[in-house]
mmCIF file with all atom_site columns, C-alpha atoms in Angstrom:
data_model
loop_
_atom_site.group_PDB
_atom_site.id
_atom_site.type_symbol
_atom_site.label_atom_id
_atom_site.label_alt_id
_atom_site.label_comp_id
_atom_site.label_asym_id
_atom_site.label_entity_id
_atom_site.label_seq_id
_atom_site.pdbx_PDB_ins_code
_atom_site.Cartn_x
_atom_site.Cartn_y
_atom_site.Cartn_z
_atom_site.occupancy
_atom_site.B_iso_or_equiv
_atom_site.pdbx_formal_charge
_atom_site.auth_seq_id
_atom_site.auth_comp_id
_atom_site.auth_asym_id
_atom_site.auth_atom_id
_atom_site.pdbx_PDB_model_num
ATOM 1   C CA . MET A 1 1   ? 0.363   16.840  -14.991 1.00 0.00 ? 1   MET A CA 1
ATOM 2   C CA . ILE A 1 2   ? 1.373   20.463  -15.823 1.00 0.00 ? 2   ILE A CA 1
ATOM 3   C CA . PRO A 1 3   ? 2.183   21.447  -19.445 1.00 0.00 ? 3   PRO A CA 1
ATOM 4   C CA . ALA A 1 4   ? 5.705   22.588  -20.095 1.00 0.00 ? 4   ALA A CA 1
ATOM 5   C CA . THR A 1 5   ? 4.172   25.440  -21.988 1.00 0.00 ? 5   THR A CA 1
ATOM 6   C CA . GLY A 1 6   ? 2.002   26.451  -18.982 1.00 0.00 ? 6   GLY A CA 1
ATOM 7   C CA . GLY A 1 7   ? -1.678  26.151  -18.330 1.00 0.00 ? 7   GLY A CA 1
ATOM 8   C CA . ALA A 1 8   ? -3.823  24.249  -15.885 1.00 0.00 ? 8   ALA A CA 1
ATOM 9   C CA . SER A 1 9   ? -2.701  21.166  -14.030 1.00 0.00 ? 9   SER A CA 1
ATOM 10  C CA . ARG A 1 10  ? -4.602  17.869  -14.449 1.00 0.00 ? 10  ARG A CA 1
ATOM 11  C CA . VAL A 1 11  ? -4.689  14.677  -12.728 1.00 0.00 ? 11  VAL A CA 1
ATOM 12  C CA . ILE A 1 12  ? -3.322  11.572  -14.525 1.00 0.00 ? 12  ILE A CA 1
ATOM 13  C CA . VAL A 1 13  ? -3.423  9.025   -11.926 1.00 0.00 ? 13  VAL A CA 1
ATOM 14  C CA . ASN A 1 14  ? -5.523  8.544   -9.029  1.00 0.00 ? 14  ASN A CA 1
ATOM 15  C CA . GLY A 1 15  ? -6.238  5.946   -6.432  1.00 0.00 ? 15  GLY A CA 1
ATOM 16  C CA . ALA A 1 16  ? -5.561  4.560   -2.730  1.00 0.00 ? 16  ALA A CA 1
ATOM 17  C CA . SER A 1 17  ? -2.393  3.062   -3.674  1.00 0.00 ? 17  SER A CA 1
ATOM 18  C CA . THR A 1 18  ? 1.029   4.522   -3.044  1.00 0.00 ? 18  THR A CA 1
ATOM 19  C CA . LEU A 1 19  ? 2.381   5.338   -6.547  1.00 0.00 ? 19  LEU A CA 1
ATOM 20  C CA . ASP A 1 20  ? 6.118   5.669   -7.529  1.00 0.00 ? 20  ASP A CA 1
ATOM 21  C CA . ASP A 1 21  ? 8.488   5.284   -10.321 1.00 0.00 ? 21  ASP A CA 1
ATOM 22  C CA . MET A 1 22  ? 6.794   7.062   -12.943 1.00 0.00 ? 22  MET A CA 1
ATOM 23  C CA . GLN A 1 23  ? 8.025   6.995   -16.440 1.00 0.00 ? 23  GLN A CA 1
ATOM 24  C CA . LEU A 1 24  ? 6.835   7.896   -19.813 1.00 0.00 ? 24  LEU A CA 1
ATOM 25  C CA . THR A 1 25  ? 7.240   5.554   -22.764 1.00 0.00 ? 25  THR A CA 1
ATOM 26  C CA . SER A 1 26  ? 9.592   6.859   -25.692 1.00 0.00 ? 26  SER A CA 1
ATOM 27  C CA . ASP A 1 27  ? 6.582   8.058   -27.752 1.00 0.00 ? 27  ASP A CA 1
ATOM 28  C CA . GLY A 1 28  ? 5.132   9.949   -24.837 1.00 0.00 ? 28  GLY A CA 1
ATOM 29  C CA . LYS A 1 29  ? 1.798   8.449   -24.903 1.00 0.00 ? 29  LYS A CA 1
ATOM 30  C CA . THR A 1 30  ? 1.813   5.914   -22.000 1.00 0.00 ? 30  THR A CA 1
ATOM 31  C CA . MET A 1 31  ? 3.027   6.457   -18.480 1.00 0.00 ? 31  MET A CA 1
ATOM 32  C CA . ILE A 1 32  ? 4.129   3.458   -16.509 1.00 0.00 ? 32  ILE A CA 1
ATOM 33  C CA . TYR A 1 33  ? 4.259   3.224   -12.788 1.00 0.00 ? 33  TYR A CA 1
ATOM 34  C CA . THR A 1 34  ? 4.460   1.069   -9.787  1.00 0.00 ? 34  THR A CA 1
ATOM 35  C CA . GLY A 1 35  ? 1.740   1.235   -7.301  1.00 0.00 ? 35  GLY A CA 1
ATOM 36  C CA . GLU A 1 36  ? 1.262   -0.749  -4.070  1.00 0.00 ? 36  GLU A CA 1
ATOM 37  C CA . SER A 1 37  ? -0.914  -0.621  -0.869  1.00 0.00 ? 37  SER A CA 1
ATOM 38  C CA . GLY A 1 38  ? -0.779  -2.137  2.673   1.00 0.00 ? 38  GLY A CA 1
ATOM 39  C CA . SER A 1 39  ? -2.210  -5.314  1.397   1.00 0.00 ? 39  SER A CA 1
ATOM 40  C CA . ALA A 1 40  ? -0.705  -5.705  -1.988  1.00 0.00 ? 40  ALA A CA 1
ATOM 41  C CA . PRO A 1 41  ? 3.253   -5.599  -3.077  1.00 0.00 ? 41  PRO A CA 1
ATOM 42  C CA . SER A 1 42  ? 4.428   -3.328  -5.589  1.00 0.00 ? 42  SER A CA 1
ATOM 43  C CA . GLU A 1 43  ? 3.095   -4.011  -9.129  1.00 0.00 ? 43  GLU A CA 1
ATOM 44  C CA . ILE A 1 44  ? 3.689   -2.295  -12.437 1.00 0.00 ? 44  ILE A CA 1
ATOM 45  C CA . PHE A 1 45  ? 0.925   -0.209  -14.223 1.00 0.00 ? 45  PHE A CA 1
ATOM 46  C CA . PRO A 1 46  ? -1.113  0.085   -16.241 1.00 0.00 ? 46  PRO A CA 1
ATOM 47  C CA . PRO A 1 47  ? -1.624  -3.594  -16.637 1.00 0.00 ? 47  PRO A CA 1
ATOM 48  C CA . ARG A 1 48  ? -4.045  -3.577  -19.670 1.00 0.00 ? 48  ARG A CA 1
ATOM 49  C CA . ARG A 1 49  ? -2.025  -1.624  -22.135 1.00 0.00 ? 49  ARG A CA 1
ATOM 50  C CA . LEU A 1 50  ? 1.551   -2.936  -21.043 1.00 0.00 ? 50  LEU A CA 1
ATOM 51  C CA . ALA A 1 51  ? 1.205   -6.935  -20.649 1.00 0.00 ? 51  ALA A CA 1
ATOM 52  C CA . GLU A 1 52  ? 4.815   -7.024  -21.724 1.00 0.00 ? 52  GLU A CA 1
ATOM 53  C CA . TYR A 1 53  ? 5.913   -5.272  -18.671 1.00 0.00 ? 53  TYR A CA 1
ATOM 54  C CA . ARG A 1 54  ? 3.941   -7.683  -16.172 1.00 0.00 ? 54  ARG A CA 1
ATOM 55  C CA . SER A 1 55  ? 6.475   -10.541 -16.262 1.00 0.00 ? 55  SER A CA 1
ATOM 56  C CA . ALA A 1 56  ? 8.927   -8.331  -14.298 1.00 0.00 ? 56  ALA A CA 1
ATOM 57  C CA . ASP A 1 57  ? 6.522   -8.598  -11.301 1.00 0.00 ? 57  ASP A CA 1
ATOM 58  C CA . SER A 1 58  ? 4.581   -11.866 -11.980 1.00 0.00 ? 58  SER A CA 1
ATOM 59  C CA . SER A 1 59  ? 6.573   -14.109 -9.453  1.00 0.00 ? 59  SER A CA 1
ATOM 60  C CA . GLU A 1 60  ? 5.955   -11.639 -6.721  1.00 0.00 ? 60  GLU A CA 1
ATOM 61  C CA . ARG A 1 61  ? 2.108   -11.385 -7.465  1.00 0.00 ? 61  ARG A CA 1
ATOM 62  C CA . CYS A 1 62  ? 2.046   -15.220 -7.859  1.00 0.00 ? 62  CYS A CA 1
ATOM 63  C CA . LEU A 1 63  ? 3.739   -15.356 -4.290  1.00 0.00 ? 63  LEU A CA 1
ATOM 64  C CA . ALA A 1 64  ? 1.431   -12.676 -2.715  1.00 0.00 ? 64  ALA A CA 1
ATOM 65  C CA . ALA A 1 65  ? -1.540  -14.663 -4.223  1.00 0.00 ? 65  ALA A CA 1
ATOM 66  C CA . GLN A 1 66  ? -0.811  -17.591 -1.984  1.00 0.00 ? 66  GLN A CA 1
ATOM 67  C CA . TYR A 1 67  ? -1.522  -15.715 1.122   1.00 0.00 ? 67  TYR A CA 1
ATOM 68  C CA . ASP A 1 68  ? -4.751  -14.195 2.550   1.00 0.00 ? 68  ASP A CA 1
ATOM 69  C CA . LEU A 1 69  ? -3.874  -10.382 2.685   1.00 0.00 ? 69  LEU A CA 1
ATOM 70  C CA . THR A 1 70  ? -6.351  -8.276  4.471   1.00 0.00 ? 70  THR A CA 1
ATOM 71  C CA . PRO A 1 71  ? -6.974  -4.570  3.798   1.00 0.00 ? 71  PRO A CA 1
ATOM 72  C CA . LEU A 1 72  ? -5.587  -2.046  6.144   1.00 0.00 ? 72  LEU A CA 1
ATOM 73  C CA . ASP A 1 73  ? -8.559  -0.306  8.168   1.00 0.00 ? 73  ASP A CA 1
ATOM 74  C CA . GLU A 1 74  ? -7.583  3.440   8.551   1.00 0.00 ? 74  GLU A CA 1
ATOM 75  C CA . PHE A 1 75  ? -8.641  5.484   11.695  1.00 0.00 ? 75  PHE A CA 1
ATOM 76  C CA . TRP A 1 76  ? -7.605  8.631   13.466  1.00 0.00 ? 76  TRP A CA 1
ATOM 77  C CA . VAL A 1 77  ? -6.948  9.427   16.982  1.00 0.00 ? 77  VAL A CA 1
ATOM 78  C CA . GLU A 1 78  ? -6.469  12.600  18.748  1.00 0.00 ? 78  GLU A CA 1
ATOM 79  C CA . SER A 1 79  ? -3.438  13.425  21.056  1.00 0.00 ? 79  SER A CA 1
ATOM 80  C CA . VAL A 1 80  ? -3.359  15.392  24.315  1.00 0.00 ? 80  VAL A CA 1
ATOM 81  C CA . ASP A 1 81  ? -2.724  18.441  22.395  1.00 0.00 ? 81  ASP A CA 1
ATOM 82  C CA . LYS A 1 82  ? -5.655  17.817  19.888  1.00 0.00 ? 82  LYS A CA 1
ATOM 83  C CA . THR A 1 83  ? -3.183  16.739  16.951  1.00 0.00 ? 83  THR A CA 1
ATOM 84  C CA . ARG A 1 84  ? -4.847  13.955  14.872  1.00 0.00 ? 84  ARG A CA 1
ATOM 85  C CA . VAL A 1 85  ? -2.747  10.898  14.304  1.00 0.00 ? 85  VAL A CA 1
ATOM 86  C CA . GLN A 1 86  ? -3.335  8.457   11.634  1.00 0.00 ? 86  GLN A CA 1
ATOM 87  C CA . SER A 1 87  ? -3.464  4.747   12.398  1.00 0.00 ? 87  SER A CA 1
ATOM 88  C CA . PHE A 1 88  ? -4.098  1.642   10.920  1.00 0.00 ? 88  PHE A CA 1
ATOM 89  C CA . VAL A 1 89  ? -5.511  -1.812  11.880  1.00 0.00 ? 89  VAL A CA 1
ATOM 90  C CA . VAL A 1 90  ? -4.533  -5.050  10.203  1.00 0.00 ? 90  VAL A CA 1
ATOM 91  C CA . LYS A 1 91  ? -6.563  -7.892  11.138  1.00 0.00 ? 91  LYS A CA 1
ATOM 92  C CA . PRO A 1 92  ? -5.734  -11.434 10.673  1.00 0.00 ? 92  PRO A CA 1
ATOM 93  C CA . PRO A 1 93  ? -7.153  -13.511 7.864   1.00 0.00 ? 93  PRO A CA 1
ATOM 94  C CA . ARG A 1 94  ? -10.550 -14.987 8.791   1.00 0.00 ? 94  ARG A CA 1
ATOM 95  C CA . PHE A 1 95  ? -10.990 -12.264 11.609  1.00 0.00 ? 95  PHE A CA 1
ATOM 96  C CA . GLN A 1 96  ? -13.937 -12.856 13.909  1.00 0.00 ? 96  GLN A CA 1
ATOM 97  C CA . ALA A 1 97  ? -15.159 -9.908  15.674  1.00 0.00 ? 97  ALA A CA 1
ATOM 98  C CA . ASN A 1 98  ? -16.385 -12.085 18.609  1.00 0.00 ? 98  ASN A CA 1
ATOM 99  C CA . GLN A 1 99  ? -12.796 -13.576 19.195  1.00 0.00 ? 99  GLN A CA 1
ATOM 100 C CA . LYS A 1 100 ? -10.084 -11.939 21.250  1.00 0.00 ? 100 LYS A CA 1
ATOM 101 C CA . TYR A 1 101 ? -6.708  -11.231 19.602  1.00 0.00 ? 101 TYR A CA 1
ATOM 102 C CA . PRO A 1 102 ? -3.205  -10.027 20.679  1.00 0.00 ? 102 PRO A CA 1
ATOM 103 C CA . VAL A 1 103 ? -2.364  -6.570  19.857  1.00 0.00 ? 103 VAL A CA 1
ATOM 104 C CA . LEU A 1 104 ? 1.149   -5.570  18.463  1.00 0.00 ? 104 LEU A CA 1
ATOM 105 C CA . PHE A 1 105 ? 1.829   -1.805  17.870  1.00 0.00 ? 105 PHE A CA 1
ATOM 106 C CA . LEU A 1 106 ? 4.137   -0.803  15.086  1.00 0.00 ? 106 LEU A CA 1
ATOM 107 C CA . ILE A 1 107 ? 4.865   2.811   15.832  1.00 0.00 ? 107 ILE A CA 1
ATOM 108 C CA . HIS A 1 108 ? 6.995   5.030   13.555  1.00 0.00 ? 108 HIS A CA 1
ATOM 109 C CA . GLY A 1 109 ? 6.713   8.760   12.886  1.00 0.00 ? 109 GLY A CA 1
ATOM 110 C CA . GLY A 1 110 ? 8.526   11.984  11.703  1.00 0.00 ? 110 GLY A CA 1
ATOM 111 C CA . PRO A 1 111 ? 10.149  14.133  11.328  1.00 0.00 ? 111 PRO A CA 1
ATOM 112 C CA . GLU A 1 112 ? 12.360  12.285  8.852   1.00 0.00 ? 112 GLU A CA 1
ATOM 113 C CA . GLY A 1 113 ? 9.719   9.565   7.886   1.00 0.00 ? 113 GLY A CA 1
ATOM 114 C CA . ASP A 1 114 ? 6.650   7.983   8.587   1.00 0.00 ? 114 ASP A CA 1
ATOM 115 C CA . TRP A 1 115 ? 4.526   4.950   7.787   1.00 0.00 ? 115 TRP A CA 1
ATOM 116 C CA . GLY A 1 116 ? 1.349   4.975   5.586   1.00 0.00 ? 116 GLY A CA 1
ATOM 117 C CA . GLU A 1 117 ? -0.934  2.616   3.792   1.00 0.00 ? 117 GLU A CA 1
ATOM 118 C CA . SER A 1 118 ? 1.990   0.934   1.723   1.00 0.00 ? 118 SER A CA 1
ATOM 119 C CA . TRP A 1 119 ? 3.837   -2.364  1.383   1.00 0.00 ? 119 TRP A CA 1
ATOM 120 C CA . THR A 1 120 ? 6.951   -2.775  3.273   1.00 0.00 ? 120 THR A CA 1
ATOM 121 C CA . TYR A 1 121 ? 9.391   -5.847  3.312   1.00 0.00 ? 121 TYR A CA 1
ATOM 122 C CA . ARG A 1 122 ? 11.098  -4.864  6.572   1.00 0.00 ? 122 ARG A CA 1
ATOM 123 C CA . TRP A 1 123 ? 8.169   -4.348  9.126   1.00 0.00 ? 123 TRP A CA 1
ATOM 124 C CA . ASN A 1 124 ? 5.373   -5.927  7.256   1.00 0.00 ? 124 ASN A CA 1
ATOM 125 C CA . ALA A 1 125 ? 2.132   -5.760  9.339   1.00 0.00 ? 125 ALA A CA 1
ATOM 126 C CA . GLN A 1 126 ? 0.524   -8.489  6.971   1.00 0.00 ? 126 GLN A CA 1
ATOM 127 C CA . VAL A 1 127 ? 3.087   -11.027 8.314   1.00 0.00 ? 127 VAL A CA 1
ATOM 128 C CA . PHE A 1 128 ? 2.501   -10.226 12.003  1.00 0.00 ? 128 PHE A CA 1
ATOM 129 C CA . ALA A 1 129 ? -1.359  -10.210 11.563  1.00 0.00 ? 129 ALA A CA 1
ATOM 130 C CA . SER A 1 130 ? -1.199  -13.545 9.560   1.00 0.00 ? 130 SER A CA 1
ATOM 131 C CA . THR A 1 131 ? -0.307  -15.536 12.558  1.00 0.00 ? 131 THR A CA 1
ATOM 132 C CA . GLY A 1 132 ? -3.768  -14.776 13.972  1.00 0.00 ? 132 GLY A CA 1
ATOM 133 C CA . ILE A 1 133 ? -2.423  -15.915 17.382  1.00 0.00 ? 133 ILE A CA 1
#
């Protein structure tokens, strides 16, 4: 946040989730935003002070709670020209390190867009990993 009158900036929201749709309440005292990650669909925040807004996303959260969503494991690889490339692994539910699993690569990159540790309804890695085949 940067004051309109000038001065130093300060962080008001922090976390691993992708944050979006930020709005201030009419009194300017509370910021409402959505947050998501690769293992959690979009949800309205802050949940503790704004319980009345939670009903808008409760059906989606209840649906997601029925599934065993796994966290994304981030790692980096170095390309031939030494460029670092961010990557994620989504393991199936109840992953066993001593078991072999098939691998599916979902590749997407710039310059017009990229994938990050966020939720998607089009190419959802959780759906692919959940088969555990």
